[in-house]
C-alpha cells in the first residue's frame, strides 16, 4: 500500500482502512443517545389514535400534575403551520378542527425532565378525533385507479414520452402485459432517530443529532419556526446508519422538538425507541407497476407502455422526486423507440413514505427486470441472450432522449456477470417445477441488468452548484492538518475515508494530514445532501478541486517565502523547486499559518455546458452519468416446504473509478443483503387501523449473517471523466436489482412467475397450488 | 420506553430456599431463568413485576441424569448445554435438534429448557420434541415434587399446569430406544427465527411396520399439539408411499391453524402435512 509510484493517484484506488474504524470498533464513538446532555428536557410526540378524522380536541388529564411539563400544540407553532418540502400541504402538527390524515400524525409534543415522565404526560393527553373512513393501502388505491383512472387521488403525476407507442404496438407481433407489486420496506438503521434542539439567546436554534442532510432543515422549517436559514443551525453527530431514513424525516423531528424548546427556552431531546421508530418514521414506497410491451418475433421491442404508481402516504413530502427517479429507471436500460411512462403518487391514509436507498429505482427495476424475462419467455428466448440483444449501450438513446456516452459499462457488466456466473450452463440445469436427476431441491438461476442514474435528476446539479472547501487552518498537536469542509455526512458508507483519500492525493499529502470534521451548517458550505448516489461523483470532485486550489495557494506561498519566487510544487509532503533543497510541508504550513493565516481552497461544482434538461417535458439528459450492474442469483427451493434459499449471487458493477475497493465491495455486499431482505423477507403492512403490523425486530424480518448467500462481486471501471477522480454513484445501485434476479430464478426453479415481493414460502406455495398461479 | 422500574430480585442458593420463597404470596416472585423471554416481554410493555426469584444456575435445576430407560434434564439446562451434551444426543435427538435451532448462539447460551416450556408460546421450539417422548414434567414446591405428563402440561394459550408456588424442576423423558426421531422447523429465516410451523416425531418401525408413532406440531394451535388421529392411523400399518400420502392428507385435514404476522393459515395447514411426510419419508 505504501509503494510510491508517482506523486499523484496514490491513495485513490487503495483499500485504505476506514478513518472512523477505531472509534466504531472500540465503541468509543458517541452517538446522540450516548451523550449526557445536561439540563435537557425529553420530548415525546402525542399522536393521532386513528388514521383519518377531524381533530376535535386535546384534553389534558386534570388529575395529572402538569406543572413540570411543557405541552406544545399547533398553537405554539411560531409561524405558519407548514413543513415546506416539495409542496406546502403538510402541517408540522395537526390543528384542532383540521383533518388527521394518518395514524400517528403528531397532535402535540410534551417535554419533561425524564423520558418516563414525558411518556406518562403524553399518555395523559386525551386526543379526541371524529373518525372518517380511511383509505389505507395501495391495493385500495389501485382498485380505484383501475375502475376510474381519474378518481385516483394522485399527489403528483409525470409522464415520459418518446416516439409513439400506438405505432409501436401496431408494429408488434406479440403484446406482453403484466403487473408487479412491492410493499413497504423499513430502513432499519442500527441507531434509531434522535436529536436535540437547543434554543439560543438570539431566538435562533441549534439542532444536533443523527441527521443525514443537515442543510435540509435549514431550508424547510423557516416558515413554521419563523426563522431565516441563518437562524437554523444543524450539525450531525455520529450516525449509526441511515439509508435515506434520516434524509427528510429529521426535519420533522427538529420541528417537533423545537416547539417545546422554543416555548420553554430549554433544550429538548427526542430519541425514539425501536418500536416507535418503526411505527412512526418513513418507509420505502410500495409500488404497483403495469407494463404493456410490444415485441417483434425477432425480439425488437417496438413499444413500452408503463404505469408506475407509488403509495406516497398521507402527504407528498419528497415523493414526487422518488417517483421521478422511478419513472426514469422504468425503461432506461433497453433499446426501444416508442415509450410512454406515466408516473403517479397515490395518496393514502398511511404514514408518508420517504427516502430509502434506491429512491424509486428498486421499484422500477423490480418491474422491468421481471417483465423482460416474461417477454423472453414469450419469445422462447433465453433471458441472457435476449438481454444481449436489447440492452442499452453507448450511442443508444434513452426514453428521455439522452445519448449514452462511452462512459457506460453496460455491456461489460452483462458479459462479465454471465461469464463469472457461468449463466448459460446453469440455465440448462434449472428445474422448471420438476426435480431433475440428482436434484433434491428445485434449482433456479435468474438475471437482472440495470442502470442507476448518478446524482440529482436532470439539471439538478447544474442548478444546485455544490460548494465545498478544503482548508489549512489549524495545528493539531503542533502539526498542521487539512480540514475537508463539505456537508456530506458519514453514516457508515465510508465517505470520510474516500474523501480523505481524494484530498490526500490532490494535495500530495498522506491521509494522516487530512481531517474530515462532521458536518455543521455553521461551518461548512452547502455541498448538498448525502443522497442520490451523488456524493462520490459530485462532492468527491468538489473535494478534489478544492484541494487542488489549496495546493496552489500553499505552493504560491512557498514559492515566495522559501524559493525566491521560483515555482514550487507540493509533492509527497515536501515543497520542491528546481535546484533548491526541498522544504517539508509541515514547515511551510506552519509558516503560512503564522504569517498570513488560514488558507482555504474552494470549488463549486458545474456540469458540462452541453447538459440539457427540460423539467416540464422530462426530455433531455436525465442524469449526468449512469452506473451499471448485472446480478445473477441462484436459488434452491425445497419442494417439501417451499422454503427458498438464495445460494449464490454474482454482481458485476460499473461505478466508474473505484476510490476504495474494500469499501466499495462492502457497499455492494451490504446493498445486496438489503435487497435480499426486500426480495424474500421484509414485509410490513398498514392494513389494520393504519398502524404498521410488524413493528418489532421479532416480526420485521431482515436477513441475518446465516441468510447471506455467497457473493461474487467484481468491478469494471468506466470512469466519469468530467469529474475527477471519476467515480459514479455506488450507494444505491446494489439495492436495485437483486429482487427481480431472485424472482427470475424462482421462475426458473418453479415454472411460476411471482409478481409480488417479498417472495416467501407462503407465496411460492400459493403460486404452485393455485390453478393459474403466477404464470406470465 | 426505557425500563427504570425497580425489581426486587432474590437469588436463592438452593431449590429448598427457592420453593420456600415461592410458597408465600408475600415473598413469591416471578421466576427468572435466562431472562431471554422475560426481558423482551418487559421491554415490550408486559407489566413488570415487583419481585422476581432467580432460578438461574440453581444447582438442582442444572443436572442431566441418565437412567437405563430415561433421562432427566433439569429445567435450568440451557439450549447451548443441550446442544453440546453429546452423551445424550442419541436418546433424545429431536430435542437436541430443536434446542440447536433456538435463536442463535447468544440466546442458546442463556435461554433454558424450563424457560422455553414455561413461557408456553405455541412457537416454543422444544415443546413438540418434549411431547413426542411421552415424558413428564417434575414440579417442585414446599410440599414436595409432583409429576405431570407433558401431554397435560400445556393447558391453553400461554398456560401451563404448574401452580404459582411451583417451580419446574426437570423433564423426565423416556429414551427413544429403537424408535427414530426427527425435528424440522420452518422458520422466518436461518437464525433468530420464530417458527411458522415445526414438527417433532418419534416413530418405531419394525420390519416395515409402524409399531408406534408420536408426532407433534408447534405454531399451529394455541398450544403445542400431538397429532393423535394421524398417530392412530399410522400405528400397525406398513410403511408405504401411499400410507405417507394418506398421512400427509390426514394431518392437513385435522389441524386448525390460524393466520398471523408470520404465516398464512393455508400454508400452515399444508406445511403441517408436509412435515408429517418428512418424518415418514426419513424413516
Ligand atoms: C432473539 C431471541 C430469539 C429467540 N429465538 C427463539 C427460538 O428460535 N425458538 C424458541 O423457542 N424461543 C426463542 N426465543 C425465546 C427464548 O429464548 C426461549 O423461550 C428460552 O428457552 C427461554 O428461556 P429463559 O431461561 O431465558 O426464560 P425466562 O425468560 O427466564 O423465563 C421465561 C418464562 O419461564 C418462566 N420460568 C423460567 N424458569 C422456570 C422454572 N424453572 N419453573 C417455572 N417457570 C420458569 C419464567 O417465569 C417466564 O415466565 C428467543 C428469544 C430471543 C430474545
CSV table of C-alpha atoms in Angstrom, one decimal, chain A residues 477-639:
chain,number,residue,atom,x,y,z
A,477,UNK,CA,-0.7,18.5,18.4
A,478,UNK,CA,1.7,21.0,16.8
A,479,UNK,CA,1.2,19.5,13.4
A,480,UNK,CA,-0.6,21.2,10.6
A,481,UNK,CA,-3.8,19.5,9.4
A,482,UNK,CA,-6.1,20.0,6.4
A,483,UNK,CA,-9.8,20.0,7.0
A,484,UNK,CA,-12.4,18.9,4.5
A,485,UNK,CA,-15.4,21.2,4.8
A,486,UNK,CA,-18.4,19.8,3.0
A,487,UNK,CA,-21.9,18.9,4.1
A,488,UNK,CA,-21.6,15.2,3.2
A,489,UNK,CA,-22.3,13.0,6.2
A,490,UNK,CA,-20.7,9.8,7.2
A,491,UNK,CA,-23.4,7.2,8.0
A,492,UNK,CA,-21.5,4.1,7.5
A,493,UNK,CA,-20.9,4.3,3.8
A,494,UNK,CA,-17.3,5.4,4.0
A,495,UNK,CA,-17.4,9.0,2.8
A,496,UNK,CA,-15.0,10.2,5.4
A,497,UNK,CA,-12.4,7.7,4.2
A,498,UNK,CA,-12.7,8.1,0.5
A,499,UNK,CA,-12.7,11.9,0.7
A,500,UNK,CA,-9.6,11.7,2.8
A,501,UNK,CA,-8.1,9.6,0.0
A,502,UNK,CA,-9.2,12.1,-2.6
A,503,UNK,CA,-7.9,15.1,-0.7
A,504,UNK,CA,-4.6,13.4,0.2
A,505,UNK,CA,-3.9,12.6,-3.5
A,506,UNK,CA,-4.9,16.1,-4.7
A,507,UNK,CA,-2.6,17.6,-2.1
A,508,UNK,CA,0.1,15.0,-2.4
A,509,UNK,CA,0.0,14.6,1.3
A,510,UNK,CA,-0.5,11.3,3.3
A,511,UNK,CA,-4.1,10.8,4.7
A,512,UNK,CA,-2.7,11.3,8.2
A,513,UNK,CA,-2.6,15.1,7.4
A,514,UNK,CA,-6.3,15.2,6.4
A,515,UNK,CA,-9.3,15.6,8.8
A,516,UNK,CA,-13.0,15.5,7.9
A,517,UNK,CA,-14.9,17.1,10.8
A,518,UNK,CA,-18.6,16.2,11.0
A,519,UNK,CA,-20.9,18.4,9.0
A,520,UNK,CA,-22.2,21.6,10.7
A,521,UNK,CA,-24.1,24.1,8.7
A,522,UNK,CA,-22.5,26.9,10.7
A,523,UNK,CA,-19.1,25.8,9.4
A,524,UNK,CA,-19.4,24.1,6.0
A,525,UNK,CA,-20.7,25.4,2.7
A,526,UNK,CA,-23.7,23.6,1.2
A,527,UNK,CA,-22.4,20.8,-0.9
A,528,UNK,CA,-25.8,19.3,-0.9
A,529,UNK,CA,-27.5,16.4,0.9
A,530,UNK,CA,-25.8,13.0,1.2
A,531,UNK,CA,-28.3,11.3,-1.1
A,532,UNK,CA,-28.9,10.3,-4.7
A,533,UNK,CA,-25.6,8.4,-5.2
A,534,UNK,CA,-24.1,11.8,-5.8
A,535,UNK,CA,-21.5,12.1,-3.1
A,536,UNK,CA,-18.5,10.4,-4.6
A,537,UNK,CA,-19.2,11.7,-8.1
A,538,UNK,CA,-20.1,15.3,-7.4
A,539,UNK,CA,-18.8,16.2,-3.9
A,540,UNK,CA,-15.8,14.0,-4.5
A,541,UNK,CA,-15.0,16.2,-7.4
A,542,UNK,CA,-15.5,19.3,-5.3
A,543,UNK,CA,-13.1,18.0,-2.7
A,544,UNK,CA,-10.6,17.1,-5.4
A,545,UNK,CA,-10.8,20.6,-7.0
A,546,UNK,CA,-10.8,22.5,-3.7
A,547,UNK,CA,-7.8,20.5,-2.5
A,548,UNK,CA,-6.0,21.4,-5.8
A,549,UNK,CA,-6.9,25.0,-5.2
A,550,UNK,CA,-5.5,24.8,-1.6
A,551,UNK,CA,-2.4,23.1,-3.0
A,552,UNK,CA,-1.8,26.0,-5.4
A,553,UNK,CA,-2.1,28.5,-2.6
A,554,UNK,CA,0.4,26.6,-0.5
A,555,UNK,CA,2.7,26.4,-3.5
A,556,UNK,CA,2.4,30.1,-4.2
A,557,UNK,CA,3.2,31.0,-0.6
A,558,UNK,CA,6.2,28.6,-0.5
A,559,UNK,CA,7.5,29.9,-3.8
A,560,UNK,CA,7.8,33.4,-2.3
A,561,UNK,CA,8.7,32.5,1.2
A,562,UNK,CA,11.2,29.8,0.6
A,563,UNK,CA,12.3,29.7,-3.0
A,564,UNK,CA,12.7,33.4,-4.0
A,565,UNK,CA,9.8,33.2,-6.4
A,566,UNK,CA,10.8,30.1,-8.2
A,567,UNK,CA,7.8,27.9,-9.0
A,568,UNK,CA,7.3,25.4,-6.1
A,569,UNK,CA,5.4,22.2,-6.1
A,570,UNK,CA,3.9,20.3,-3.2
A,571,UNK,CA,4.9,16.7,-3.9
A,572,UNK,CA,5.0,13.8,-1.4
A,573,UNK,CA,4.7,16.0,1.7
A,574,UNK,CA,7.5,18.4,0.5
A,575,UNK,CA,7.7,21.6,-1.3
A,576,UNK,CA,10.1,21.3,-4.1
A,577,UNK,CA,11.6,23.8,-6.5
A,578,UNK,CA,14.1,23.4,-9.2
A,579,UNK,CA,17.7,23.4,-7.9
A,580,UNK,CA,16.6,24.1,-4.3
A,581,UNK,CA,16.6,22.0,-1.2
A,582,UNK,CA,13.1,20.7,-0.6
A,583,UNK,CA,11.2,22.1,2.4
A,584,UNK,CA,8.9,19.9,4.4
A,585,UNK,CA,5.2,20.6,4.1
A,586,UNK,CA,4.8,21.0,7.9
A,587,UNK,CA,7.4,23.8,8.0
A,588,UNK,CA,5.7,25.6,5.1
A,589,UNK,CA,2.3,25.1,6.6
A,590,UNK,CA,3.3,26.5,9.9
A,591,UNK,CA,4.9,29.5,8.4
A,592,UNK,CA,1.8,30.1,6.3
A,593,UNK,CA,-0.5,29.9,9.3
A,594,UNK,CA,1.8,32.2,11.4
A,595,UNK,CA,2.4,34.8,8.7
A,596,UNK,CA,-0.7,35.1,6.6
A,597,UNK,CA,-3.3,33.0,8.5
A,598,UNK,CA,-5.6,30.2,7.3
A,599,UNK,CA,-5.7,29.2,3.6
A,600,UNK,CA,-8.8,27.8,2.1
A,601,UNK,CA,-9.3,26.0,-1.2
A,602,UNK,CA,-12.8,26.4,-2.7
A,603,UNK,CA,-14.7,24.8,-5.5
A,604,UNK,CA,-18.2,25.0,-6.9
A,605,UNK,CA,-19.5,22.1,-9.0
A,606,UNK,CA,-20.5,22.8,-12.6
A,607,UNK,CA,-22.0,20.3,-15.0
A,608,UNK,CA,-20.7,20.3,-18.6
A,609,UNK,CA,-22.3,23.1,-20.5
A,610,UNK,CA,-24.0,20.8,-23.1
A,611,UNK,CA,-26.2,19.1,-20.5
A,612,UNK,CA,-29.8,19.7,-21.5
A,613,UNK,CA,-32.9,19.0,-19.4
A,614,UNK,CA,-36.5,20.2,-19.6
A,615,UNK,CA,-38.2,19.5,-16.4
A,616,UNK,CA,-41.7,20.3,-17.9
A,617,UNK,CA,-41.4,17.7,-20.7
A,618,UNK,CA,-39.0,15.3,-19.0
A,619,UNK,CA,-36.8,15.4,-22.1
A,620,UNK,CA,-33.0,15.6,-22.2
A,621,UNK,CA,-30.1,14.3,-20.1
A,622,UNK,CA,-31.8,12.8,-17.1
A,623,UNK,CA,-28.6,12.1,-15.2
A,624,UNK,CA,-25.0,13.3,-15.6
A,625,UNK,CA,-23.8,9.7,-15.6
A,626,UNK,CA,-25.0,6.2,-15.1
A,627,UNK,CA,-23.7,3.3,-13.0
A,628,UNK,CA,-24.4,-0.2,-14.3
A,629,UNK,CA,-24.8,-3.6,-12.9
A,630,UNK,CA,-25.8,-7.1,-13.7
A,631,UNK,CA,-26.8,-9.5,-10.9
A,632,UNK,CA,-27.1,-13.3,-11.2
A,633,UNK,CA,-29.0,-15.1,-8.4
A,634,UNK,CA,-29.0,-18.8,-7.8
A,635,UNK,CA,-31.8,-20.2,-5.7
A,636,UNK,CA,-32.9,-23.5,-4.2
A,637,UNK,CA,-36.5,-24.2,-3.2
A,638,UNK,CA,-37.3,-27.2,-1.0
A,639,UNK,CA,-40.2,-29.0,-2.7
